[in-house]
Amino acid sequence: IAYQPVEIKTNDEIEDLAEVYNEIMQKAHRYLDQQKRLVSDVSHELRTPLAVLDGHINLLNRWGKNDPKILDESLSASREEISRMKSMLEEMLALSRFENDELDIHNIDTDLLKIAETTLKNFHLIHEDFELKLVNQLTGNGHAKIHANHYEQGILILLDNAAKYSPGDKKAITLTLSEDDDYIITSIKDCGMGISPEDLEHVFERFFRADKARNRQIGGTGLGLSIISQLVENYNGEVLVTSQLGEGSDFILKFPKVKPAL
Ligand code: ADP
């Protein structure tokens, strides 16, 4: 593309130009900040699994050849660490894609009830032990301004968490769709272990995992809910959570309604 020098003739044009310049610089700064934070978070988080792997390789090297028990245990622990790193990388990729996407959100119109129905049906296939319920409290058509695949990805993260953090025998998850004047509201409620008030303020932070000792047994990377935060930010939505330790959690997503033309 040929470079077109900008010609400025009036003061008004200088003002316009300054405005555009400031906007671009702000965006560039935000982008650079995000990238810096991402790189430092990732390096920090990959250090632990790499150190564990290093330890196992040393063990294998020293004793593994003669001791089949050590061989088995270290190999399976290493495999577990590698699979944790793999899911971490996949989720990091999803996150950076969300952060960098410039979404055109003006012409999107998605039927959330339809997506919720199919997502829940598919989810049931891999979680047969759960009682899954869909409650429809919509008064309108339930259309919202979010891409269908992004909505599906969002509710899947919340459904996965609801299942993962329900280790007892109360295996019930309810997805409720409702609306207010501006938003279509999705609630995903479980009867699982719940979150303590101290942890609740941090669950949307990148890599945060409540009660690390207990959670190490439950697989996860601490990235799912930061993907949700980014998702609602991109679509001018909101996310809220209420939870009671030992009783369960309720995650609520709000996405702007598609209002019918007057
Ligand atoms: P991950 O599940 O991979 O650890 P998330 O970002 O999805 O990461 O969640 C962050 C933390 O919030 C989890 O580690 C868990 O402690 C807590 N959490 C999320 N969802 C639930 C839930 N439905 N019930 C209880 N705790 C939850």
GROMACS .gro file of C-alpha atoms and ligand atoms in nm:
model
  289
    1ILE     CA    1   0.000   0.000   0.000
    2ALA     CA    2   0.141   0.339  -0.095
    3TYR     CA    3   0.214   0.575   0.191
    4GLN     CA    4  -0.011   0.879   0.191
    5PRO     CA    5   0.140   1.166   0.392
    6VAL     CA    6  -0.114   1.341   0.614
    7GLU     CA    7  -0.166   1.702   0.519
    8ILE     CA    8  -0.288   1.931   0.791
    9LYS     CA    9  -0.444   2.258   0.698
   10THR     CA   10  -0.644   2.375   0.997
   11ASN     CA   11  -0.632   2.367   1.377
   12ASP     CA   12  -0.939   2.146   1.381
   13GLU     CA   13  -0.751   1.888   1.184
   14ILE     CA   14  -0.462   1.901   1.431
   15GLU     CA   15  -0.706   1.836   1.712
   16ASP     CA   16  -0.859   1.544   1.524
   17LEU     CA   17  -0.517   1.402   1.457
   18ALA     CA   18  -0.413   1.437   1.822
   19GLU     CA   19  -0.726   1.251   1.926
   20VAL     CA   20  -0.657   0.962   1.690
   21TYR     CA   21  -0.293   0.956   1.795
   22ASN     CA   22  -0.385   0.935   2.164
   23GLU     CA   23  -0.632   0.658   2.099
   24ILE     CA   24  -0.375   0.453   1.907
   25MET     CA   25  -0.109   0.506   2.174
   26GLN     CA   26  -0.348   0.401   2.450
   27LYS     CA   27  -0.435   0.084   2.263
   28ALA     CA   28  -0.068   0.008   2.197
   29HIS     CA   29   0.018   0.056   2.564
   30ARG     CA   30  -0.266  -0.165   2.681
   31TYR     CA   31  -0.160  -0.433   2.436
   32LEU     CA   32   0.206  -0.418   2.545
   33ASP     CA   33   0.107  -0.432   2.912
   34GLN     CA   34  -0.108  -0.738   2.850
   35GLN     CA   35   0.173  -0.910   2.661
   36LYS     CA   36   0.425  -0.834   2.935
   37ARG     CA   37   0.193  -0.967   3.203
   38LEU     CA   38   0.123  -1.279   2.999
   39VAL     CA   39   0.491  -1.357   2.949
   40SER     CA   40   0.576  -1.309   3.316
   41ASP     CA   41   0.274  -1.514   3.435
   42VAL     CA   42   0.352  -1.799   3.198
   43SER     CA   43   0.721  -1.816   3.288
   44HIS     CA   44   0.629  -1.821   3.654
   45GLU     CA   45   0.367  -2.093   3.615
   46LEU     CA   46   0.575  -2.320   3.393
   47ARG     CA   47   0.859  -2.319   3.644
   48THR     CA   48   0.685  -2.560   3.886
   49PRO     CA   49   0.595  -2.839   3.641
   50LEU     CA   50   0.939  -2.809   3.481
   51ALA     CA   51   1.109  -2.846   3.820
   52VAL     CA   52   0.892  -3.152   3.896
   53LEU     CA   53   0.983  -3.306   3.560
   54ASP     CA   54   1.348  -3.237   3.623
   55GLY     CA   55   1.322  -3.415   3.959
   56HIS     CA   56   1.162  -3.722   3.803
   57ILE     CA   57   1.421  -3.742   3.528
   58ASN     CA   58   1.693  -3.741   3.794
   59LEU     CA   59   1.513  -4.016   3.983
   60LEU     CA   60   1.474  -4.223   3.668
   61ASN     CA   61   1.834  -4.174   3.579
   62ARG     CA   62   1.957  -4.282   3.919
   63TRP     CA   63   1.720  -4.563   4.019
   64GLY     CA   64   1.476  -4.615   3.736
   65LYS     CA   65   1.682  -4.871   3.548
   66ASN     CA   66   1.687  -5.113   3.843
   67ASP     CA   67   1.367  -5.034   4.027
   68PRO     CA   68   1.049  -5.100   3.829
   69LYS     CA   69   0.835  -4.927   4.097
   70ILE     CA   70   1.025  -4.600   4.064
   71LEU     CA   71   1.021  -4.640   3.687
   72ASP     CA   72   0.640  -4.674   3.682
   73GLU     CA   73   0.567  -4.400   3.933
   74SER     CA   74   0.805  -4.144   3.787
   75LEU     CA   75   0.688  -4.208   3.434
   76SER     CA   76   0.323  -4.166   3.523
   77ALA     CA   77   0.392  -3.854   3.735
   78SER     CA   78   0.591  -3.706   3.446
   79ARG     CA   79   0.311  -3.782   3.205
   80GLU     CA   80   0.068  -3.602   3.436
   81GLU     CA   81   0.290  -3.292   3.454
   82ILE     CA   82   0.325  -3.288   3.076
   83SER     CA   83  -0.049  -3.308   3.030
   84ARG     CA   84  -0.094  -3.019   3.279
   85MET     CA   85   0.151  -2.809   3.081
   86LYS     CA   86  -0.029  -2.899   2.761
   87SER     CA   87  -0.368  -2.784   2.885
   88MET     CA   88  -0.209  -2.472   3.030
   89LEU     CA   89  -0.065  -2.385   2.690
   90GLU     CA   90  -0.394  -2.452   2.515
   91GLU     CA   91  -0.579  -2.227   2.759
   92MET     CA   92  -0.311  -1.958   2.731
   93LEU     CA   93  -0.359  -1.963   2.356
   94ALA     CA   94  -0.735  -1.926   2.393
   95LEU     CA   95  -0.681  -1.638   2.635
   96SER     CA   96  -0.437  -1.449   2.415
   97ARG     CA   97  -0.667  -1.500   2.118
   98PHE     CA   98  -0.951  -1.342   2.318
   99GLU     CA   99  -0.733  -1.056   2.436
  100ASN     CA  100  -0.619  -0.968   2.088
  101ASP     CA  101  -0.938  -1.024   1.893
  102GLU     CA  102  -1.099  -0.710   1.769
  103LEU     CA  103  -1.454  -0.836   1.762
  104ASP     CA  104  -1.719  -0.679   1.550
  105ILE     CA  105  -1.999  -0.710   1.801
  106HIS     CA  106  -2.259  -0.502   1.627
  107ASN     CA  107  -2.422  -0.754   1.401
  108ILE     CA  108  -2.412  -1.062   1.618
  109ASP     CA  109  -2.737  -1.228   1.710
  110THR     CA  110  -2.724  -1.564   1.885
  111ASP     CA  111  -3.006  -1.773   2.026
  112LEU     CA  112  -2.857  -1.858   2.367
  113LEU     CA  113  -3.129  -2.107   2.461
  114LYS     CA  114  -3.053  -2.318   2.155
  115ILE     CA  115  -2.678  -2.320   2.228
  116ALA     CA  116  -2.736  -2.394   2.598
  117GLU     CA  117  -2.961  -2.690   2.510
  118THR     CA  118  -2.711  -2.858   2.276
  119THR     CA  119  -2.413  -2.783   2.501
  120LEU     CA  120  -2.590  -2.934   2.801
  121LYS     CA  121  -2.694  -3.242   2.601
  122ASN     CA  122  -2.336  -3.303   2.485
  123PHE     CA  123  -2.204  -3.236   2.835
  124HIS     CA  124  -2.437  -3.504   2.971
  125LEU     CA  125  -2.280  -3.765   2.741
  126ILE     CA  126  -1.949  -3.732   2.925
  127HIS     CA  127  -2.095  -3.667   3.271
  128GLU     CA  128  -2.366  -3.931   3.297
  129ASP     CA  129  -2.345  -3.934   3.677
  130PHE     CA  130  -2.467  -3.572   3.695
  131GLU     CA  131  -2.826  -3.458   3.711
  132LEU     CA  132  -2.833  -3.169   3.462
  133LYS     CA  133  -3.126  -2.932   3.444
  134LEU     CA  134  -3.211  -2.650   3.205
  135VAL     CA  135  -3.455  -2.391   3.341
  136ASN     CA  136  -3.598  -2.143   3.095
  137GLN     CA  137  -3.720  -1.819   3.256
  138LEU     CA  138  -3.690  -1.609   2.943
  139THR     CA  139  -3.976  -1.381   2.858
  140GLY     CA  140  -3.840  -1.283   2.515
  141ASN     CA  141  -3.656  -1.478   2.248
  142GLY     CA  142  -3.326  -1.498   2.442
  143HIS     CA  143  -3.106  -1.358   2.165
  144ALA     CA  144  -2.781  -1.193   2.273
  145LYS     CA  145  -2.480  -1.018   2.120
  146ILE     CA  146  -2.215  -1.288   2.148
  147HIS     CA  147  -2.075  -1.531   1.893
  148ALA     CA  148  -2.229  -1.877   1.934
  149ASN     CA  149  -1.896  -2.059   1.967
  150HIS     CA  150  -1.770  -1.812   2.226
  151TYR     CA  151  -2.087  -1.852   2.433
  152GLU     CA  152  -2.055  -2.229   2.410
  153GLN     CA  153  -1.690  -2.209   2.515
  154GLY     CA  154  -1.785  -1.989   2.813
  155ILE     CA  155  -2.063  -2.209   2.947
  156LEU     CA  156  -1.848  -2.519   2.894
  157ILE     CA  157  -1.576  -2.375   3.119
  158LEU     CA  158  -1.838  -2.311   3.390
  159LEU     CA  159  -2.003  -2.652   3.346
  160ASP     CA  160  -1.663  -2.825   3.360
  161ASN     CA  161  -1.578  -2.639   3.682
  162ALA     CA  162  -1.919  -2.718   3.833
  163ALA     CA  163  -1.858  -3.089   3.769
  164LYS     CA  164  -1.493  -3.082   3.872
  165TYR     CA  165  -1.559  -2.914   4.205
  166SER     CA  166  -1.852  -3.141   4.298
  167PRO     CA  167  -1.662  -3.440   4.433
  168GLY     CA  168  -1.929  -3.557   4.681
  169ASP     CA  169  -2.253  -3.736   4.606
  170LYS     CA  170  -2.458  -3.422   4.534
  171LYS     CA  171  -2.403  -3.424   4.162
  172ALA     CA  172  -2.655  -3.173   4.029
  173ILE     CA  173  -2.600  -2.876   3.799
  174THR     CA  174  -2.869  -2.632   3.692
  175LEU     CA  175  -2.837  -2.391   3.402
  176THR     CA  176  -3.098  -2.116   3.415
  177LEU     CA  177  -3.162  -1.861   3.141
  178SER     CA  178  -3.342  -1.540   3.231
  179GLU     CA  179  -3.332  -1.174   3.134
  180ASP     CA  180  -3.359  -0.817   3.255
  181ASP     CA  181  -3.404  -0.501   3.047
  182ASP     CA  182  -3.054  -0.508   2.902
  183TYR     CA  183  -2.908  -0.855   2.941
  184ILE     CA  184  -2.969  -1.224   2.881
  185ILE     CA  185  -2.859  -1.389   3.204
  186THR     CA  186  -2.712  -1.739   3.229
  187SER     CA  187  -2.670  -1.894   3.572
  188ILE     CA  188  -2.475  -2.216   3.626
  189LYS     CA  189  -2.531  -2.348   3.974
  190ASP     CA  190  -2.376  -2.649   4.142
  191CYS     CA  191  -2.407  -2.818   4.482
  192GLY     CA  192  -2.033  -2.882   4.513
  193MET     CA  193  -1.758  -2.781   4.753
  194GLY     CA  194  -1.814  -2.406   4.720
  195ILE     CA  195  -1.556  -2.128   4.759
  196SER     CA  196  -1.453  -1.948   5.079
  197PRO     CA  197  -1.515  -1.570   5.097
  198GLU     CA  198  -1.135  -1.500   5.098
  199ASP     CA  199  -1.084  -1.704   4.782
  200LEU     CA  200  -1.393  -1.575   4.611
  201GLU     CA  201  -1.237  -1.233   4.544
  202HIS     CA  202  -0.948  -1.395   4.357
  203VAL     CA  203  -1.106  -1.667   4.145
  204PHE     CA  204  -1.102  -1.457   3.827
  205GLU     CA  205  -0.728  -1.385   3.853
  206ARG     CA  206  -0.502  -1.559   3.608
  207PHE     CA  207  -0.360  -1.887   3.753
  208PHE     CA  208  -0.544  -1.850   4.084
  209ARG     CA  209  -0.656  -2.179   4.236
  210ALA     CA  210  -0.838  -2.190   4.569
  211ASP     CA  211  -0.696  -2.414   4.839
  212LYS     CA  212  -0.396  -2.527   4.637
  213ALA     CA  213  -0.327  -2.842   4.837
  214ARG     CA  214  -0.674  -2.983   4.783
  215ASN     CA  215  -0.690  -2.859   4.428
  216ARG     CA  216  -0.372  -3.027   4.316
  217GLN     CA  217  -0.569  -3.353   4.324
  218ILE     CA  218  -0.832  -3.195   4.100
  219GLY     CA  219  -0.674  -3.116   3.764
  220GLY     CA  220  -0.677  -2.757   3.643
  221THR     CA  221  -0.465  -2.461   3.549
  222GLY     CA  222  -0.635  -2.161   3.712
  223LEU     CA  223  -0.704  -2.013   3.369
  224GLY     CA  224  -1.067  -2.101   3.297
  225LEU     CA  225  -1.221  -1.813   3.487
  226SER     CA  226  -0.975  -1.558   3.346
  227ILE     CA  227  -1.092  -1.667   3.001
  228ILE     CA  228  -1.448  -1.597   3.121
  229SER     CA  229  -1.346  -1.248   3.242
  230GLN     CA  230  -1.190  -1.168   2.909
  231LEU     CA  231  -1.494  -1.305   2.729
  232VAL     CA  232  -1.743  -1.084   2.914
  233GLU     CA  233  -1.515  -0.783   2.875
  234ASN     CA  234  -1.496  -0.835   2.499
  235TYR     CA  235  -1.873  -0.856   2.469
  236ASN     CA  236  -1.963  -0.578   2.716
  237GLY     CA  237  -2.113  -0.834   2.949
  238GLU     CA  238  -2.069  -0.911   3.316
  239VAL     CA  239  -1.980  -1.207   3.533
  240LEU     CA  240  -2.085  -1.251   3.896
  241VAL     CA  241  -2.045  -1.531   4.145
  242THR     CA  242  -2.201  -1.626   4.474
  243SER     CA  243  -2.080  -1.923   4.671
  244GLN     CA  244  -2.108  -2.091   5.008
  245LEU     CA  245  -1.833  -2.319   5.130
  246GLY     CA  246  -1.962  -2.675   5.143
  247GLU     CA  247  -2.292  -2.580   4.976
  248GLY     CA  248  -2.213  -2.489   4.616
  249SER     CA  249  -2.151  -2.205   4.375
  250ASP     CA  250  -2.353  -2.003   4.128
  251PHE     CA  251  -2.175  -1.835   3.836
  252ILE     CA  252  -2.376  -1.578   3.645
  253LEU     CA  253  -2.299  -1.452   3.295
  254LYS     CA  254  -2.471  -1.151   3.141
  255PHE     CA  255  -2.454  -1.067   2.773
  256PRO     CA  256  -2.625  -0.769   2.606
  257LYS     CA  257  -2.964  -0.846   2.461
  258VAL     CA  258  -3.042  -0.811   2.094
  259LYS     CA  259  -3.334  -0.572   2.113
  260PRO     CA  260  -3.603  -0.607   1.849
  261ALA     CA  261  -3.621  -0.314   1.604
  262LEU     CA  262  -3.898  -0.071   1.700
  263ADP     P1  263  -0.908  -2.426   3.731
  263ADP     O1  264  -1.044  -2.488   3.747
  263ADP     O2  265  -0.835  -2.474   3.610
  263ADP     O3  266  -0.826  -2.435   3.857
  263ADP     P2  267  -1.045  -2.169   3.701
  263ADP     O4  268  -0.989  -2.036   3.663
  263ADP     O5  269  -1.154  -2.223   3.615
  263ADP     O6  270  -0.922  -2.268   3.709
  263ADP     O7  271  -1.096  -2.159   3.852
  263ADP     C1  272  -1.015  -2.096   3.949
  263ADP     C2  273  -1.041  -2.158   4.086
  263ADP     O8  274  -1.172  -2.121   4.131
  263ADP     C3  275  -1.040  -2.311   4.088
  263ADP     O9  276  -0.911  -2.362   4.106
  263ADP     C4  277  -1.130  -2.342   4.207
  263ADP    O10  278  -1.056  -2.334   4.326
  263ADP     C5  279  -1.231  -2.227   4.206
  263ADP     N1  280  -1.358  -2.266   4.138
  263ADP     C6  281  -1.396  -2.237   4.013
  263ADP     N2  282  -1.520  -2.285   3.986
  263ADP     C7  283  -1.562  -2.345   4.099
  263ADP     C8  284  -1.683  -2.414   4.138
  263ADP     N3  285  -1.787  -2.428   4.054
  263ADP     N4  286  -1.689  -2.462   4.266
  263ADP     C9  287  -1.587  -2.446   4.352
  263ADP     N5  288  -1.470  -2.383   4.321
  263ADP    C10  289  -1.459  -2.333   4.198
   0.00000   0.00000   0.00000
